[in-house]
JSON list of C-alpha atoms and ligand atoms in Angstrom, two decimals:
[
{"chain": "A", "resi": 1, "resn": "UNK", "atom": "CA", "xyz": [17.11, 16.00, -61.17]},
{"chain": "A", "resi": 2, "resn": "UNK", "atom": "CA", "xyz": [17.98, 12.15, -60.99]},
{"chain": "A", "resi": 3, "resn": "UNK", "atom": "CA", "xyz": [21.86, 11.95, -62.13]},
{"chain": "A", "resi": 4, "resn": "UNK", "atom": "CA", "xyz": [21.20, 10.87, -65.98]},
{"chain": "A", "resi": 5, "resn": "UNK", "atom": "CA", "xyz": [22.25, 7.35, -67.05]},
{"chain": "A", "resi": 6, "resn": "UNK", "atom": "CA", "xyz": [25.62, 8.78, -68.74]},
{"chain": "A", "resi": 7, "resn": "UNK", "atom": "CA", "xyz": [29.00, 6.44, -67.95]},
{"chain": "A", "resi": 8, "resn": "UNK", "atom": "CA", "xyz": [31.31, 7.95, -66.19]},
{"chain": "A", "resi": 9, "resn": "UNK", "atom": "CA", "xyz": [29.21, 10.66, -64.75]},
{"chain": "A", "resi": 10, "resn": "UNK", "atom": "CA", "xyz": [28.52, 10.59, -60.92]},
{"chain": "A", "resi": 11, "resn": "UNK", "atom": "CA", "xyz": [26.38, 13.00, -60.24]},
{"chain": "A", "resi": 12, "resn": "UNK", "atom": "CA", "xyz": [24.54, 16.75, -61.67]},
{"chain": "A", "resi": 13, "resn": "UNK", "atom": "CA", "xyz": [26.30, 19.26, -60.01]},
{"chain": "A", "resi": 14, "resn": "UNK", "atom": "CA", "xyz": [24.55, 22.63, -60.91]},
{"chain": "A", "resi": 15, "resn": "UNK", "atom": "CA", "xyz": [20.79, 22.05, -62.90]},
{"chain": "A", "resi": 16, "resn": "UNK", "atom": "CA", "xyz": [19.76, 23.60, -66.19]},
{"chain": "A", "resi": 17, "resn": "UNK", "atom": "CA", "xyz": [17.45, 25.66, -63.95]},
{"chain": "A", "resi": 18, "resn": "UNK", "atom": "CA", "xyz": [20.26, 26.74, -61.29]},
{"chain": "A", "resi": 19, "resn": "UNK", "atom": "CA", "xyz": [22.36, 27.58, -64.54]},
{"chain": "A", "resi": 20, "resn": "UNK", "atom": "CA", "xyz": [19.70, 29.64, -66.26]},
{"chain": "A", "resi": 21, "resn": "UNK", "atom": "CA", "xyz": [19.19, 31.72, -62.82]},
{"chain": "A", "resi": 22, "resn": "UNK", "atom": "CA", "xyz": [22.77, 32.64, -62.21]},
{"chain": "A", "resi": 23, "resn": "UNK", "atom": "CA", "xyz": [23.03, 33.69, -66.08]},
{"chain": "A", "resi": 24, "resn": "UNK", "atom": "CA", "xyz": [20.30, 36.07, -65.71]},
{"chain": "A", "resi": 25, "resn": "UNK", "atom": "CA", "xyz": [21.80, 37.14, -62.28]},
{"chain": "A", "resi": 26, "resn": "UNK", "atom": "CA", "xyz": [25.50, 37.73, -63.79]},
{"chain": "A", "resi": 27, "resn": "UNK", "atom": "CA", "xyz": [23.72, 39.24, -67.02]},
{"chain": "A", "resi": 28, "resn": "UNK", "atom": "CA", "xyz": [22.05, 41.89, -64.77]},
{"chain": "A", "resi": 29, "resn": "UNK", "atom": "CA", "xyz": [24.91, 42.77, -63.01]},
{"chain": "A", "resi": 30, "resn": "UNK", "atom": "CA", "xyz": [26.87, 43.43, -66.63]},
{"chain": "A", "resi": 31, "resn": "UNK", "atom": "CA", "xyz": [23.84, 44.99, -68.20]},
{"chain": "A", "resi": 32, "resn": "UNK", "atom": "CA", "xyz": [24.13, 47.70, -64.71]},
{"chain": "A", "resi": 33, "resn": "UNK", "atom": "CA", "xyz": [28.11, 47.87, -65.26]},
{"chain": "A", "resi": 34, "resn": "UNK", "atom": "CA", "xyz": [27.80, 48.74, -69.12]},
{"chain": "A", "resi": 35, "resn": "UNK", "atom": "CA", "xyz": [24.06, 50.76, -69.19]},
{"chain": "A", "resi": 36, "resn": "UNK", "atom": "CA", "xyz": [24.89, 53.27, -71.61]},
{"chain": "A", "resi": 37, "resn": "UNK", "atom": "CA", "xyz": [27.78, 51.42, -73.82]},
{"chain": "A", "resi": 38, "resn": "UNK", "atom": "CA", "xyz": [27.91, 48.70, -76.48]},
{"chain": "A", "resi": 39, "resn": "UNK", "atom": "CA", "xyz": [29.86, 45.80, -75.48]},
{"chain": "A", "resi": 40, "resn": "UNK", "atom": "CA", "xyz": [31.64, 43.31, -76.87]},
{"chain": "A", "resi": 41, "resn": "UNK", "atom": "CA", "xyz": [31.33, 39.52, -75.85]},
{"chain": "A", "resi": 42, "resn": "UNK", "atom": "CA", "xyz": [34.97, 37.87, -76.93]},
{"chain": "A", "resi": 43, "resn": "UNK", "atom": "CA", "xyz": [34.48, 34.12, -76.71]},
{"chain": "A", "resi": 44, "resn": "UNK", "atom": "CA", "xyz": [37.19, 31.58, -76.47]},
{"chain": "A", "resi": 45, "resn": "UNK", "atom": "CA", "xyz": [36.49, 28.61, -78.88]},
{"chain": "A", "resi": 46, "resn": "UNK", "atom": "CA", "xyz": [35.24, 26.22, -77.83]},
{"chain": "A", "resi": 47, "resn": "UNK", "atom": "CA", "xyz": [33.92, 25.71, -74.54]},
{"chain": "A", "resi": 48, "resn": "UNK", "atom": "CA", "xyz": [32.59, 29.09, -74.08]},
{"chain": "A", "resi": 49, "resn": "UNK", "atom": "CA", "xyz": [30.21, 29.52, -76.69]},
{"chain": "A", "resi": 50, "resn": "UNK", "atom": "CA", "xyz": [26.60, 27.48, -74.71]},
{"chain": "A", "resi": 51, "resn": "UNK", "atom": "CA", "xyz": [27.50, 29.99, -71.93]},
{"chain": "A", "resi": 52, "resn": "UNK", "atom": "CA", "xyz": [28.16, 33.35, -74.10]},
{"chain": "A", "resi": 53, "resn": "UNK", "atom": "CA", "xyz": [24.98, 33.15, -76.15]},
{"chain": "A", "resi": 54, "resn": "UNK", "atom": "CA", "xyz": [22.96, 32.41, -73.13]},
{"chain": "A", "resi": 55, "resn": "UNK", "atom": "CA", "xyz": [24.84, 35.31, -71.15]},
{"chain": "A", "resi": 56, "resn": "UNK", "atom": "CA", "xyz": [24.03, 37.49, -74.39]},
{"chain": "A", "resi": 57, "resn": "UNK", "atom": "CA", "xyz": [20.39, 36.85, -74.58]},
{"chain": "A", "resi": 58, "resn": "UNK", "atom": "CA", "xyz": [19.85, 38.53, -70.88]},
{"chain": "A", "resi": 59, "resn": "UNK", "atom": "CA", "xyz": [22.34, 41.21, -71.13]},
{"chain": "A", "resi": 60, "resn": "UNK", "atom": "CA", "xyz": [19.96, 44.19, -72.10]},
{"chain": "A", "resi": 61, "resn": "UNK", "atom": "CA", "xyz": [22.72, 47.03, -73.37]},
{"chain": "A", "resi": 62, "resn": "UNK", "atom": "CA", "xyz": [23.85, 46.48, -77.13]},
{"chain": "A", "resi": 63, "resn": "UNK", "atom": "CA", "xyz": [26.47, 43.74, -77.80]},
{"chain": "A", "resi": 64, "resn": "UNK", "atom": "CA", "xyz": [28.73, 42.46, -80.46]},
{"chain": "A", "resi": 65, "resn": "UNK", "atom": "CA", "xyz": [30.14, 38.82, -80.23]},
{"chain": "A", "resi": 66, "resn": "UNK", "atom": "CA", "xyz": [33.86, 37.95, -81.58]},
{"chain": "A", "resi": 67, "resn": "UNK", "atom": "CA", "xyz": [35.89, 35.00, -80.91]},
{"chain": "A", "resi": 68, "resn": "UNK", "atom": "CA", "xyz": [39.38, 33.61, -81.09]},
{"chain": "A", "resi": 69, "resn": "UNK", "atom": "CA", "xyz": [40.61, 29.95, -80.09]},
{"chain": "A", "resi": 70, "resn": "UNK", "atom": "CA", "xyz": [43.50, 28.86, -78.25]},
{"chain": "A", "resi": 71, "resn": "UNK", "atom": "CA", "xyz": [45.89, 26.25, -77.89]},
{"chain": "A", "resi": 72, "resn": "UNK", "atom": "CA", "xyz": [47.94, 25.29, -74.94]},
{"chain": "A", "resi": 73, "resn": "UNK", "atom": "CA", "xyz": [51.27, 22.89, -74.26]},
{"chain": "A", "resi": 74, "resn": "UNK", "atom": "CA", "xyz": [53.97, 22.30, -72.03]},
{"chain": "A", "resi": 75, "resn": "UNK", "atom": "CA", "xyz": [57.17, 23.62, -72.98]},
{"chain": "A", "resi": 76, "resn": "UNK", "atom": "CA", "xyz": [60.33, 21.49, -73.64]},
{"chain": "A", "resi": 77, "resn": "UNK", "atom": "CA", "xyz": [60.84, 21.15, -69.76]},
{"chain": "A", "resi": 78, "resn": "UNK", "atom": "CA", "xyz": [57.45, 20.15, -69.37]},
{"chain": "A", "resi": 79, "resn": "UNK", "atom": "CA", "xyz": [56.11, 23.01, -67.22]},
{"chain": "A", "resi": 80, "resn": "UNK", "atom": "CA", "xyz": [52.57, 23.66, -68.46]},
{"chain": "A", "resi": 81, "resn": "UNK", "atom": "CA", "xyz": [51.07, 27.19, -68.97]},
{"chain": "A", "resi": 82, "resn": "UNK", "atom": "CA", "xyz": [52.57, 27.68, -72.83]},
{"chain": "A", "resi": 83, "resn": "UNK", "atom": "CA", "xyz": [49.53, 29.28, -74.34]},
{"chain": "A", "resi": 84, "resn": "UNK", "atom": "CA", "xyz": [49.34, 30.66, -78.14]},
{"chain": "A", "resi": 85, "resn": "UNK", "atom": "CA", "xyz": [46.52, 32.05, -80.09]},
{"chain": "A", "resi": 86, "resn": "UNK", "atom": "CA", "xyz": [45.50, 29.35, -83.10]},
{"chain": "A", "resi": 87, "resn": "UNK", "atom": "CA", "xyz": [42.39, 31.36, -84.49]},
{"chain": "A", "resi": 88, "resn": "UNK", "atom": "CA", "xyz": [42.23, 35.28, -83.73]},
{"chain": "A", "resi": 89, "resn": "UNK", "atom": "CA", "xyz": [39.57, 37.72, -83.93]},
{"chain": "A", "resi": 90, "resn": "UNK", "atom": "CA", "xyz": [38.52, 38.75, -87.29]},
{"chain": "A", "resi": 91, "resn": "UNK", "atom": "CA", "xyz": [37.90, 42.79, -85.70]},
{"chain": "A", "resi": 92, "resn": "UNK", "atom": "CA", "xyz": [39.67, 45.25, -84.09]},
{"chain": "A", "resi": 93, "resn": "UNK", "atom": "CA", "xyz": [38.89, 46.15, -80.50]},
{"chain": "A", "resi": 94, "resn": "UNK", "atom": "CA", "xyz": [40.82, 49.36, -79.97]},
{"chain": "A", "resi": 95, "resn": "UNK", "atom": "CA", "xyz": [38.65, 51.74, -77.77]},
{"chain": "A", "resi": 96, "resn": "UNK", "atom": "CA", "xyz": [35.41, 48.92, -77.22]},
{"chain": "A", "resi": 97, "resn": "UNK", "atom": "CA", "xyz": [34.67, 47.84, -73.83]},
{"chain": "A", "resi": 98, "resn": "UNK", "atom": "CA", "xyz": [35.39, 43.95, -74.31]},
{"chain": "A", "resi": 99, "resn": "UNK", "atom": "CA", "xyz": [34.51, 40.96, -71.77]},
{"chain": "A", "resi": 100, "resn": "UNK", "atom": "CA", "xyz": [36.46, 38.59, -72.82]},
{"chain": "A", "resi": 101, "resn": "UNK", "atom": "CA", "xyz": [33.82, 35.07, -72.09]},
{"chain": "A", "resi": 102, "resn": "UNK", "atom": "CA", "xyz": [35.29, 31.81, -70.61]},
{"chain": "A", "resi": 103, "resn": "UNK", "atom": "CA", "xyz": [33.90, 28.58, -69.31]},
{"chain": "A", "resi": 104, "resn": "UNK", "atom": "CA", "xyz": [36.15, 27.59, -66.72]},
{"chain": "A", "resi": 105, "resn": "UNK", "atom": "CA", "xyz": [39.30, 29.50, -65.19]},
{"chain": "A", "resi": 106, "resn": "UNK", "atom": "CA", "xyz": [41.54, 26.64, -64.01]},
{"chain": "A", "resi": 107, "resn": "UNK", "atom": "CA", "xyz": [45.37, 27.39, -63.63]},
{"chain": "A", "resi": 108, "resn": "UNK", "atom": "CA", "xyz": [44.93, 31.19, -64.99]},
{"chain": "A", "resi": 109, "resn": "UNK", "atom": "CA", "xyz": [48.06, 30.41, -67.24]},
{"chain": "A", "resi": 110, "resn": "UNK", "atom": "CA", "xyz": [45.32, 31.00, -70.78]},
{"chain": "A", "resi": 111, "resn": "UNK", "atom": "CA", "xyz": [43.72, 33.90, -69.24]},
{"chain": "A", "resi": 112, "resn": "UNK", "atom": "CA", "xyz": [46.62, 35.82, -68.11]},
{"chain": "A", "resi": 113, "resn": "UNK", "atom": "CA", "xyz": [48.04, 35.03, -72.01]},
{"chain": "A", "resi": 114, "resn": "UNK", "atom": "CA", "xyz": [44.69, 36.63, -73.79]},
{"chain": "A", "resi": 115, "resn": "UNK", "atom": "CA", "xyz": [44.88, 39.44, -70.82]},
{"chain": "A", "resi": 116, "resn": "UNK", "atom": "CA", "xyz": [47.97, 40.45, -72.05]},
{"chain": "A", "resi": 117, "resn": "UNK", "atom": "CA", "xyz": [47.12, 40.13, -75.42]},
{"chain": "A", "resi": 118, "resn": "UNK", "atom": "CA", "xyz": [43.88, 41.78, -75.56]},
{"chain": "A", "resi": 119, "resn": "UNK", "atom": "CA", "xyz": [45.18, 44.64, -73.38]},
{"chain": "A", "resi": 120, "resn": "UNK", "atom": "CA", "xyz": [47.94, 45.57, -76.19]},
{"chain": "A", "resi": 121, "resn": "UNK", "atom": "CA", "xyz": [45.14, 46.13, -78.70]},
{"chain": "A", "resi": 122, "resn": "UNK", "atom": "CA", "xyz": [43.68, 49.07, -76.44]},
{"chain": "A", "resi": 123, "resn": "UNK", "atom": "CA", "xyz": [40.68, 48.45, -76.09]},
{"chain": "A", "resi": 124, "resn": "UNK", "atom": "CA", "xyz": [38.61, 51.21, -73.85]},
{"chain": "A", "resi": 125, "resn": "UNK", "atom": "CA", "xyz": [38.24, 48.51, -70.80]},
{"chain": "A", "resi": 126, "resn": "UNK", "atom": "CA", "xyz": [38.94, 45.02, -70.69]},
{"chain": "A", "resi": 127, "resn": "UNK", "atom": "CA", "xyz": [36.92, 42.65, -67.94]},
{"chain": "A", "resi": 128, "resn": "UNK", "atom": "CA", "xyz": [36.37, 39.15, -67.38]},
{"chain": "A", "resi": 129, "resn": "UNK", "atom": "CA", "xyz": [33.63, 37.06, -67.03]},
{"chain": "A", "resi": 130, "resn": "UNK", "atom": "CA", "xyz": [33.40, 33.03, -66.22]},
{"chain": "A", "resi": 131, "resn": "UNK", "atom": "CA", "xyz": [31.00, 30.75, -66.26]},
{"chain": "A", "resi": 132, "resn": "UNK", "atom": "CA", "xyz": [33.23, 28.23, -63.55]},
{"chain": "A", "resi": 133, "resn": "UNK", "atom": "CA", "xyz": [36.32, 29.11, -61.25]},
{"chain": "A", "resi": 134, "resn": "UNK", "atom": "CA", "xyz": [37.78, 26.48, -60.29]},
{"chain": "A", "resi": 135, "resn": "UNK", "atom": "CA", "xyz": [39.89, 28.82, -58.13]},
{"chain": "A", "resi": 136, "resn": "UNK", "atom": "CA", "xyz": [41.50, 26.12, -55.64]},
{"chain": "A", "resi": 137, "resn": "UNK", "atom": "CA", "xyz": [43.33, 25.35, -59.16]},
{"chain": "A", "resi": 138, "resn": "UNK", "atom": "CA", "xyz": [45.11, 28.47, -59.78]},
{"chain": "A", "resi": 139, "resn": "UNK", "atom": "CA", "xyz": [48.76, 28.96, -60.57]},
{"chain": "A", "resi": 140, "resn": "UNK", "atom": "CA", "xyz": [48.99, 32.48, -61.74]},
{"chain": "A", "resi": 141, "resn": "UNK", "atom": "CA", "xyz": [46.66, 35.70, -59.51]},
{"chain": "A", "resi": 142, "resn": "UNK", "atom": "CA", "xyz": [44.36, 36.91, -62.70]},
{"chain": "A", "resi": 143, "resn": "UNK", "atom": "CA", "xyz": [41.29, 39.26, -62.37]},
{"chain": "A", "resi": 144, "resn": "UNK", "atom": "CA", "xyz": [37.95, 37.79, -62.82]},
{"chain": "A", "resi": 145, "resn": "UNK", "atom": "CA", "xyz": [35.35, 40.87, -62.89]},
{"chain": "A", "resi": 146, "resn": "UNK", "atom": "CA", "xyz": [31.71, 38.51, -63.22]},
{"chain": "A", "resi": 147, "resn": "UNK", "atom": "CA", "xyz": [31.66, 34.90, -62.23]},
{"chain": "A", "resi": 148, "resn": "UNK", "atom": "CA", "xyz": [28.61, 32.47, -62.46]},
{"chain": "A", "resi": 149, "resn": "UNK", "atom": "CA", "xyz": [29.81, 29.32, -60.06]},
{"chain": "A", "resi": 150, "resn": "UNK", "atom": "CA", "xyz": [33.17, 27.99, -57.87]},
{"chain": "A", "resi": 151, "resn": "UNK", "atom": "CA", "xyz": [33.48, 24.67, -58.51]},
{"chain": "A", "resi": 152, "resn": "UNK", "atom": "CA", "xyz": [35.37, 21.87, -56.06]},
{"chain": "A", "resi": 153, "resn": "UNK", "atom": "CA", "xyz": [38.38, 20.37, -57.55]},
{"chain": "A", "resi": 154, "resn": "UNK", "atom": "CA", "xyz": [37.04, 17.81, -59.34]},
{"chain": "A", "resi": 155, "resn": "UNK", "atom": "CA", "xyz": [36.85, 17.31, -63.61]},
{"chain": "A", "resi": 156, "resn": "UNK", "atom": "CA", "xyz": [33.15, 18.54, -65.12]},
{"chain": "A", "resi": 157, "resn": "UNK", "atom": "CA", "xyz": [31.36, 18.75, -67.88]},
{"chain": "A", "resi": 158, "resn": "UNK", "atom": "CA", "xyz": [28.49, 20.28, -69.36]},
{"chain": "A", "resi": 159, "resn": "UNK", "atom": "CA", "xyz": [26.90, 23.64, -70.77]},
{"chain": "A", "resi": 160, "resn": "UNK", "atom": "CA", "xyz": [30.70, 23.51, -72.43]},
{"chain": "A", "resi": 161, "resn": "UNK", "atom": "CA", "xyz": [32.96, 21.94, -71.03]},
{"chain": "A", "resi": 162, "resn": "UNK", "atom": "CA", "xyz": [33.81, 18.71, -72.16]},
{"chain": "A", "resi": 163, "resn": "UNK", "atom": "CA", "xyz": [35.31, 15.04, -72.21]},
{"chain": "A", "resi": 164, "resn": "UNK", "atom": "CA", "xyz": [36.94, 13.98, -74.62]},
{"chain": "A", "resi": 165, "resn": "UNK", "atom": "CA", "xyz": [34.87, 16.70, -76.86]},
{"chain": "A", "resi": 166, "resn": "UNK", "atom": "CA", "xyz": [31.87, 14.89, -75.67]},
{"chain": "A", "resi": 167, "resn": "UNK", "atom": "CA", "xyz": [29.10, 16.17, -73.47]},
{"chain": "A", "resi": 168, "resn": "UNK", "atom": "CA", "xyz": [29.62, 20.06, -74.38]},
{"chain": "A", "resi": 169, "resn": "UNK", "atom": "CA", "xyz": [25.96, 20.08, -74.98]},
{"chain": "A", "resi": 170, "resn": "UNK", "atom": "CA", "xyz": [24.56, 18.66, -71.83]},
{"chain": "A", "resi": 171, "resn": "UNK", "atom": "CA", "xyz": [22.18, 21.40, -70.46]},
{"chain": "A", "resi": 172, "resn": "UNK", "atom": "CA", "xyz": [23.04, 20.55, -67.14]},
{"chain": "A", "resi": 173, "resn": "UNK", "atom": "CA", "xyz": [26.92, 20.56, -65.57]},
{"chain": "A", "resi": 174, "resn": "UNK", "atom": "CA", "xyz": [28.13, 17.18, -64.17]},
{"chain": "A", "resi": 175, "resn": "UNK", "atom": "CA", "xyz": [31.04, 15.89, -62.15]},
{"chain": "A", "resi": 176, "resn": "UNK", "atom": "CA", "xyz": [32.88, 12.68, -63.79]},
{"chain": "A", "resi": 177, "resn": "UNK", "atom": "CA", "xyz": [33.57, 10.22, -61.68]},
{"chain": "A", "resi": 178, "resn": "UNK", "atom": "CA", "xyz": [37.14, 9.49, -60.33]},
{"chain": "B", "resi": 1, "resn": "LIG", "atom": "C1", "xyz": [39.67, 25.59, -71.05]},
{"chain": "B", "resi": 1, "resn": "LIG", "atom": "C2", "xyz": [38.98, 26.92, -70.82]},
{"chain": "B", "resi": 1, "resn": "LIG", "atom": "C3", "xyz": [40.11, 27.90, -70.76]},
{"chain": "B", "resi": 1, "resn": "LIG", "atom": "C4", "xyz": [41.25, 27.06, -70.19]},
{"chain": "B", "resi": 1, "resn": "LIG", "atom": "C5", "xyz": [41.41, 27.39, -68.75]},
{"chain": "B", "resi": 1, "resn": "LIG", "atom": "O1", "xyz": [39.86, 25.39, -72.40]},
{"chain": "B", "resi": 1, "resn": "LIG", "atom": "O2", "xyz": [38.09, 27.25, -71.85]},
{"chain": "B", "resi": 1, "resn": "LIG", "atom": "O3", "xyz": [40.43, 28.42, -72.02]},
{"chain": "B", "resi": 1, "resn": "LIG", "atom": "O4", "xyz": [40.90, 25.69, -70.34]},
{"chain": "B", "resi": 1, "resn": "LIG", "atom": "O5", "xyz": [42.46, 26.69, -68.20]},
{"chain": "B", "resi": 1, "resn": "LIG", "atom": "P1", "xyz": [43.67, 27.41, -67.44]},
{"chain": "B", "resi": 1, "resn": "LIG", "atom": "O6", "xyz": [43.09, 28.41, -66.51]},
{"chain": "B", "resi": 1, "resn": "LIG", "atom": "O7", "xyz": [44.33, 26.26, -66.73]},
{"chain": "B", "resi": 1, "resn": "LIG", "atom": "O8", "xyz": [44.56, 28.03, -68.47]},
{"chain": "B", "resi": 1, "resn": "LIG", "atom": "P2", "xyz": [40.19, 23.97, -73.04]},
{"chain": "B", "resi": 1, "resn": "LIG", "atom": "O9", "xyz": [41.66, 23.89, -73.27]},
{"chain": "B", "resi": 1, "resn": "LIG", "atom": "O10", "xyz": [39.56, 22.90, -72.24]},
{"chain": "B", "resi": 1, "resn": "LIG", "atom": "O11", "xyz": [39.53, 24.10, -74.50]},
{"chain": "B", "resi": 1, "resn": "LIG", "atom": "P3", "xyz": [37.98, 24.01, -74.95]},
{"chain": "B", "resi": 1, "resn": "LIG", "atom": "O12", "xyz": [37.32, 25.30, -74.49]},
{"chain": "B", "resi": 1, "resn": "LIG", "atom": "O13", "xyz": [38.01, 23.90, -76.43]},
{"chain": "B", "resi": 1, "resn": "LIG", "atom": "O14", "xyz": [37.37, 22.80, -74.27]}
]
């Protein structure tokens, strides 16, 4: 693929194709994992939703979606990592096996927040699964059970991720120039 005439993008990192294999790949390893159980797919709104329903559509055991949003700040002494749930789930997960769905693991300060969260609500297990780690990024050690792709330290977008809310919906993830 050419790198598509979008400002400020310099060039596709991973292709719609590239993306669609890896899914499948991750989706087989979960559907192995969980053969036997019903699962349930937690998103966190909003970058995580292109990546969930396309994760969803390979995984092959049955699977309920939920989702809850976010929102993150620096506290008063302007250390980051200050993360508080704005939208929760509408169900209950005590005693489901819950992956809880994200697009990109940066600093780990958001997942080691729901971690703690979701783990309080007992659910039966509780795993992890990423689209992007951008692990050279990371603040705070947190599990990640199923990844898709390690990024470099640079700022993407695409299949989620965004700029600005823009360019969620490219099919195709992109690194933004300098
Ligand atoms: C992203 C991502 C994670 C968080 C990871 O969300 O979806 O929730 O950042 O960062 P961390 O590891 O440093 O905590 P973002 O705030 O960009 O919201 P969005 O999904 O609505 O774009």
């Amino acid at each position: 693929m050419s790198t598509p005439s979008i400002p400020g993008i310099e060039r596709v990192l991973f292709t719609e194709e590239q993306i669609d294999q890896r899914i499948r790949e991750v989706a087989a390893e979960i559907t192995g994992r969980y053969a036997g159980r019903t699962l349930k797919l937690i998103g966190v709104l909003k970058g995580s939703i292109f990546f969930l329903t396309a994760l969803a559509r390979y995984i092959d055991v049955p699977v309920k979606v939920d989702f809850l949003a976010i929102s993150s700040f620096s506290n008063k002494s302007g250390s980051p990592g200050v993360v508080r749930i704005a939208k929760d789930l509408d169900d209950a997960i005590e005693g489901e096996d819950v992956i809880l769905v994200e697009d990109i693991v940066d600093t780990g300060f958001t997942l080691r927040y729901l971690l703690q969260t979701l783990a309080g609500r007992a659910p039966n297990s509780l795993a992890v699964c990423t689209f992007l780690d951008r692990n050279s990024r990371r603040i705070v050690q947190v599990p990640v059970d199923f990844r898709c792709f390690e990024i470099p330290d640079r700022f993407v977008v695409g299949f989620g991720l965004d700029y600005n809310q823009l360019y969620r919906n490219l099919s195709y993830v992109a690194v933004m120039k300098p």
